Short mmCIF file of C-alpha atoms and ligand atoms in Angstrom, two decimals:
data_model
loop_
_atom_site.label_atom_id
_atom_site.label_comp_id
_atom_site.label_asym_id
_atom_site.label_seq_id
_atom_site.Cartn_x
_atom_site.Cartn_y
_atom_site.Cartn_z
CA UNK A 10 -0.14 0.47 -0.59
CA UNK A 11 2.98 2.06 -0.89
CA UNK A 12 1.55 4.29 -4.53
CA UNK A 13 -0.76 7.02 -2.72
CA UNK A 14 -3.12 7.94 -5.00
CA UNK A 15 -4.78 10.48 -3.83
CA UNK A 16 -3.51 13.86 -2.31
CA UNK A 17 -6.02 16.23 -0.15
CA UNK A 18 -4.30 19.16 0.55
CA UNK A 19 -5.92 22.49 2.94
CA UNK A 20 -9.02 22.02 1.03
CA UNK A 21 -11.70 24.61 1.88
CA UNK A 22 -14.67 25.02 0.13
CA UNK A 23 -16.81 28.66 1.70
CA UNK A 24 -20.30 28.30 0.43
CA UNK A 25 -22.16 30.95 -0.12
CA UNK A 26 -26.30 31.36 -0.27
CA UNK A 27 -28.69 34.28 -0.49
CA UNK A 28 -29.09 37.40 -2.67
CA UNK A 29 -28.99 40.23 -0.98
CA UNK A 30 -27.65 39.94 2.82
CA UNK A 31 -25.89 36.58 1.63
CA UNK A 32 -24.32 34.05 4.11
CA UNK A 33 -21.77 32.70 4.23
CA UNK A 34 -20.95 29.08 5.15
CA UNK A 35 -17.46 27.06 6.00
CA UNK A 36 -18.42 23.46 5.14
CA UNK A 37 -14.50 22.14 5.04
CA UNK A 38 -11.07 23.92 6.38
CA UNK A 39 -7.85 23.16 5.49
CA UNK A 40 -8.40 19.53 5.80
CA UNK A 41 -5.59 17.59 4.40
CA UNK A 42 -6.03 13.95 3.87
CA UNK A 43 -4.11 10.87 1.97
CA UNK A 44 -4.83 7.64 0.37
CA UNK A 45 -3.00 4.93 -0.98
CA UNK A 46 -3.31 2.02 -4.05
CA UNK A 47 -5.78 -0.59 -1.92
CA UNK A 48 -7.23 1.33 1.03
CA UNK A 49 -9.95 2.15 2.79
CA UNK A 50 -10.97 4.86 4.30
CA UNK A 51 -13.28 6.00 6.61
CA UNK A 52 -14.67 9.34 6.40
CA UNK A 53 -16.90 9.81 9.73
CA UNK A 54 -18.73 12.26 11.31
CA UNK A 55 -22.12 13.94 12.75
CA UNK A 56 -24.73 14.85 10.08
CA UNK A 57 -24.03 18.89 8.46
CA UNK A 58 -19.69 18.11 9.46
CA UNK A 59 -18.65 18.17 5.91
CA UNK A 60 -18.14 14.84 5.42
CA UNK A 61 -20.56 15.30 1.50
CA UNK A 62 -18.50 18.87 1.05
CA UNK A 63 -15.29 17.29 0.55
CA UNK A 64 -16.44 14.02 -1.37
CA UNK A 65 -18.41 16.22 -3.97
CA UNK A 66 -15.21 18.61 -4.48
CA UNK A 67 -12.77 14.84 -5.14
CA UNK A 68 -15.88 14.50 -7.47
CA UNK A 69 -15.78 17.81 -9.09
CA UNK A 70 -19.32 18.64 -8.66
CA UNK A 71 -17.99 22.07 -6.41
CA UNK A 72 -14.75 23.73 -7.16
CA UNK A 73 -12.96 24.47 -3.80
CA UNK A 74 -12.47 26.96 -2.83
CA UNK A 75 -8.80 27.23 -1.83
CA UNK A 76 -6.81 24.11 -1.08
CA UNK A 77 -5.52 21.59 -4.39
CA UNK A 78 -6.76 17.37 -4.76
CA UNK A 79 -4.42 14.76 -6.08
CA UNK A 80 -5.10 12.49 -8.89
CA UNK A 81 -2.27 9.31 -9.15
CA UNK A 82 0.14 12.72 -8.87
CA UNK A 83 -1.50 15.01 -11.11
CA UNK A 84 -3.95 17.90 -9.96
CA UNK A 85 -6.94 16.39 -11.16
CA UNK A 86 -8.86 19.98 -12.43
CA UNK A 87 -5.55 19.79 -15.16
CA UNK A 88 -7.05 15.50 -16.06
CA UNK A 89 -8.97 16.02 -19.07
CA UNK A 90 -13.12 14.80 -17.42
CA UNK A 91 -14.16 11.44 -19.37
CA UNK A 92 -10.58 10.03 -18.32
CA UNK A 93 -11.48 11.51 -14.97
CA UNK A 94 -14.20 9.28 -14.41
CA UNK A 95 -13.06 6.40 -16.21
CA UNK A 96 -10.74 6.16 -12.35
CA UNK A 97 -13.13 7.82 -10.17
CA UNK A 98 -16.83 6.37 -9.37
CA UNK A 99 -19.35 7.96 -6.67
CA UNK A 100 -22.45 5.47 -5.99
CA UNK A 101 -24.93 7.85 -3.45
CA UNK A 102 -27.95 8.14 -0.89
CA UNK A 103 -29.60 7.55 -2.46
CA UNK A 104 -30.39 5.14 -5.23
CA UNK A 105 -33.46 5.98 -6.75
CA UNK A 106 -31.84 9.47 -7.02
CA UNK A 107 -29.68 8.14 -9.15
CA UNK A 108 -31.20 6.59 -12.81
CA UNK A 109 -34.24 7.97 -14.60
CA UNK A 110 -37.23 6.55 -13.62
CA UNK A 111 -38.16 6.13 -17.37
CA UNK A 112 -35.17 4.18 -18.56
CA UNK A 113 -35.11 0.65 -17.40
CA UNK A 114 -31.64 -0.63 -15.83
CA UNK A 115 -30.43 -2.65 -18.84
CA UNK A 116 -30.18 0.83 -20.88
CA UNK A 117 -28.82 3.16 -17.86
CA UNK A 118 -26.00 -0.17 -17.58
CA UNK A 119 -25.13 -0.11 -21.38
CA UNK A 120 -25.31 4.25 -21.12
CA UNK A 121 -22.27 3.48 -18.57
CA UNK A 122 -20.72 1.08 -21.25
CA UNK A 123 -20.81 3.99 -24.00
CA UNK A 124 -18.60 6.34 -22.04
CA UNK A 125 -16.64 3.71 -20.08
CA UNK A 126 -15.49 0.62 -22.39
CA UNK A 127 -15.27 1.95 -26.26
CA UNK A 128 -14.63 -0.12 -28.59
CA UNK A 129 -15.28 -3.39 -25.70
CA UNK A 130 -17.07 -6.27 -28.64
CA UNK A 131 -18.82 -7.94 -25.59
CA UNK A 132 -20.81 -5.33 -23.97
CA UNK A 133 -23.06 -8.03 -22.55
CA UNK A 134 -21.19 -10.34 -20.84
CA UNK A 135 -19.10 -7.31 -18.93
CA UNK A 136 -22.58 -6.44 -17.65
CA UNK A 137 -23.16 -9.86 -16.49
CA UNK A 138 -20.13 -9.29 -14.52
CA UNK A 139 -20.33 -6.12 -13.61
CA UNK A 140 -23.91 -7.92 -11.57
CA UNK A 141 -23.51 -10.72 -10.85
CA UNK A 142 -20.09 -9.45 -9.00
CA UNK A 143 -22.75 -7.51 -7.37
CA UNK A 144 -24.61 -10.68 -6.09
CA UNK A 145 -27.25 -9.42 -8.79
CA UNK A 146 -28.80 -11.59 -11.58
CA UNK A 147 -29.07 -10.38 -15.13
CA UNK A 148 -32.36 -12.62 -16.43
CA UNK A 149 -34.00 -10.73 -13.02
CA UNK A 150 -33.14 -6.62 -13.27
CA UNK A 151 -32.53 -5.69 -16.39
CA UNK A 152 -35.64 -5.35 -17.46
CA UNK A 153 -36.86 -3.29 -15.21
CA UNK A 154 -37.18 0.22 -13.63
CA UNK A 155 -35.70 1.74 -10.79
CA UNK A 156 -39.16 1.59 -9.21
CA UNK A 157 -39.74 -2.48 -9.76
CA UNK A 158 -36.72 -3.39 -6.95
CA UNK A 159 -35.40 -2.77 -3.97
CA UNK A 160 -33.32 0.00 -2.63
CA UNK A 161 -30.82 -2.63 -1.57
CA UNK A 162 -31.06 -4.22 -5.32
CA UNK A 163 -31.08 -1.29 -6.64
CA UNK A 164 -27.44 0.20 -4.84
CA UNK A 165 -25.87 -2.99 -6.18
CA UNK A 166 -27.12 -1.67 -9.93
CA UNK A 167 -25.87 1.30 -9.20
CA UNK A 168 -22.52 0.10 -7.83
CA UNK A 169 -22.72 -1.88 -10.64
CA UNK A 170 -22.54 0.51 -13.00
CA UNK A 171 -19.73 1.96 -11.15
CA UNK A 172 -17.66 -0.70 -12.04
CA UNK A 173 -18.02 -1.35 -15.61
CA UNK A 174 -15.33 1.80 -14.94
CA UNK A 175 -13.30 0.18 -13.91
CA UNK A 176 -12.72 2.89 -11.42
CA UNK A 177 -9.33 2.96 -9.02
CA UNK A 178 -11.11 4.91 -7.29
CA UNK A 179 -14.39 4.96 -5.10
CA UNK A 180 -16.45 7.56 -3.38
CA UNK A 181 -19.30 6.03 -1.09
CA UNK A 182 -21.27 9.21 0.15
CA UNK A 183 -23.22 6.73 2.83
CA UNK A 184 -24.30 3.86 1.01
CA UNK A 185 -26.43 1.72 2.61
CA UNK A 186 -28.06 4.18 4.73
CA UNK A 187 -30.98 4.43 3.16
CA UNK A 188 -31.25 0.01 2.51
CA UNK A 189 -32.96 -2.64 5.04
CA UNK A 190 -30.02 -3.80 7.04
CA UNK A 191 -29.84 -7.53 5.67
CA UNK A 192 -28.85 -4.86 2.58
CA UNK A 193 -26.22 -3.54 4.44
CA UNK A 194 -23.84 -5.80 5.42
CA UNK A 195 -24.22 -6.94 1.37
CA UNK A 196 -22.59 -3.80 -0.40
CA UNK A 197 -19.89 -3.10 2.68
CA UNK A 198 -19.07 -7.07 3.04
CA UNK A 199 -19.19 -6.26 -1.55
CA UNK A 200 -16.26 -3.32 -0.96
CA UNK A 201 -13.66 -4.85 1.43
CA UNK A 202 -13.97 -8.08 -1.47
CA UNK A 203 -13.30 -5.61 -3.70
CA UNK A 204 -10.35 -3.88 -1.56
CA UNK A 205 -8.88 -6.75 -1.84
CA UNK A 206 -9.55 -7.59 -5.18
CA UNK A 207 -10.90 -10.72 -4.62
CA UNK A 208 -14.03 -10.14 -7.10
CA UNK A 209 -13.74 -6.98 -9.36
CA UNK A 210 -9.28 -8.76 -11.47
CA UNK A 211 -7.52 -5.45 -9.72
CA UNK A 212 -8.09 -3.55 -5.89
CA UNK A 213 -9.19 -0.43 -6.02
CA UNK A 214 -9.32 2.55 -3.28
CA UNK A 215 -12.72 2.97 -1.63
CA UNK A 216 -13.61 6.55 0.47
CA UNK A 217 -16.05 4.87 1.90
CA UNK A 218 -18.91 8.15 4.11
CA UNK A 219 -20.46 7.35 6.84
CA UNK A 220 -21.53 8.77 9.95
CA UNK A 221 -22.94 5.81 11.39
CA UNK A 222 -18.70 4.19 13.80
CA UNK A 223 -19.96 0.96 13.58
CA UNK A 224 -19.89 0.55 9.81
CA UNK A 225 -16.45 2.93 10.07
CA UNK A 226 -15.05 -0.23 12.69
CA UNK A 227 -16.57 -2.57 10.39
CA UNK A 228 -14.85 -2.23 7.03
CA UNK A 229 -11.98 0.54 6.56
CA UNK A 230 -7.81 0.62 7.45
CA UNK A 231 -8.07 4.02 8.62
CA UNK A 232 -10.05 7.01 9.38
CA UNK A 233 -10.49 9.98 9.44
CA UNK A 234 -13.00 11.99 11.34
CA UNK A 235 -14.77 15.44 10.43
CA UNK A 236 -15.85 18.08 13.02
CA UNK A 237 -17.08 21.30 11.14
CA UNK A 238 -15.61 21.44 8.84
CA UNK A 239 -12.20 20.59 10.29
CA UNK A 240 -10.12 17.24 10.83
CA UNK A 241 -9.85 16.29 14.26
CA UNK A 242 -7.78 13.22 14.16
CA UNK A 243 -7.34 10.64 11.99
CA UNK A 244 -5.04 7.34 11.67
CA UNK A 245 -6.15 3.89 11.73
CA UNK A 246 -9.19 2.12 12.20
CA UNK A 247 -8.40 0.74 15.28
CA UNK A 248 -5.67 3.22 16.59
CA UNK A 249 -8.54 5.99 16.70
CA UNK A 250 -11.59 3.72 17.74
CA UNK A 251 -9.74 2.51 20.38
CA UNK A 252 -8.04 5.40 22.28
CA UNK A 253 -9.98 8.09 20.92
CA UNK A 254 -7.89 12.34 21.44
CA UNK A 255 -10.93 14.32 20.88
CA UNK A 256 -13.63 13.87 23.41
CA UNK A 257 -16.28 14.87 19.31
CA UNK A 258 -14.60 11.66 18.79
CA UNK A 259 -15.38 9.57 21.79
CA UNK A 260 -18.75 11.00 21.74
CA UNK A 261 -19.76 9.08 18.18
CA UNK A 262 -18.43 6.74 19.26
CA UNK A 263 -20.69 6.60 22.69
CA UNK A 264 -23.85 6.71 20.21
CA UNK A 265 -22.03 3.18 18.43
CA UNK A 266 -23.06 0.13 20.18
CA UNK A 267 -19.63 -1.71 19.80
CA UNK A 268 -16.69 -3.61 20.46
CA UNK A 269 -14.94 -0.30 20.42
CA UNK A 270 -16.32 1.02 23.96
CA UNK A 271 -12.66 0.04 25.58
CA UNK A 272 -11.75 3.51 26.23
CA UNK A 273 -15.10 4.27 29.05
CA UNK A 274 -13.24 1.77 30.85
CA UNK A 275 -9.87 1.90 31.17
P1 ADP B 310 -22.57 16.39 6.17
O1 ADP B 310 -22.34 15.44 4.21
O2 ADP B 310 -21.08 15.26 7.41
O3 ADP B 310 -24.12 15.42 6.48
P2 ADP B 310 -22.49 18.79 4.22
O4 ADP B 310 -21.17 19.17 3.16
O5 ADP B 310 -23.63 18.70 3.13
O6 ADP B 310 -22.48 18.21 5.29
O7 ADP B 310 -22.75 19.92 4.71
C1 ADP B 310 -21.61 20.87 5.20
C2 ADP B 310 -22.24 21.77 5.50
O8 ADP B 310 -22.06 23.18 4.64
C3 ADP B 310 -23.52 21.90 6.09
O9 ADP B 310 -23.30 23.22 7.01
C4 ADP B 310 -23.67 22.63 5.42
O10 ADP B 310 -25.03 23.15 5.90
C5 ADP B 310 -23.08 23.16 4.34
N1 ADP B 310 -23.97 23.06 2.81
C6 ADP B 310 -23.83 21.81 1.69
N2 ADP B 310 -24.19 22.23 0.88
C7 ADP B 310 -24.66 23.92 0.61
C8 ADP B 310 -24.40 24.16 -0.19
N3 ADP B 310 -25.33 24.39 -1.53
N4 ADP B 310 -25.41 25.57 0.43
C9 ADP B 310 -24.57 26.12 1.13
N5 ADP B 310 -24.58 25.02 2.39
C10 ADP B 310 -23.57 24.42 2.13
MG1 MG B 311 -23.14 14.19 3.26
#
């Protein structure tokens, strides 16, 4: 895990809202962290701490106010969009809002294939393999509309769509928060398997965003704790959760019925 795939340096995002009396919100402030090849990091923090803003900045949906993001040594804004999204894909909280209701699943996956794998001869095979990686059966799913499958299945279709690009990095923003708990475990396990390259030809890196410490603990190698836009604590998952330095992290842990309550009794 030596290769640094992503480097975030002094990232700040200030939103301005309102027309006459403008109001500034500092959503992310001087955030710096990095991500290595084949690593899963979790970005944790309570609602409003700036996690989604970090994801949106990395995914180039918004521009930073200050700071830089490097992917594979290049500032991301110097990389052509098409090349960028072949390497970096996002998975979001609400799978229903990520799909167009009027198109069937096969149409949407074929659209993704058009962009991702130009010239690949056997597109059907690529589709089948991406769907089987996420545990879905092609025959059951492809002919349906998004509202005809469950939230958990749709989230898996979304992951399959991301996999069609054969990305090196996946940014998953609260990917399990709108699905039932049994599918949740499957999706967390899938992320772990993808990272390890068990289900996929290459290993990939994942930024897993969650407000649920239990999920972060289960899935990640390293954890980054955000509070009010700033990174307040960072380190290997076990270290941070067994010996949290910050009262804020201790509070987050206090809300989670997990094995990481040891610090309370020491
Ligand atoms: P999280 O994902 O951790 O809940 P967000 O990144 O969504 O946090 O939000 C961080 C802060 O930025 C919050 O105070 C939120 O209200 C504010 N914010 C997010 N998006 C916008 C926006 N488009 N315009 C103004 N403020 C925003
Ligand atoms: Mg969010």
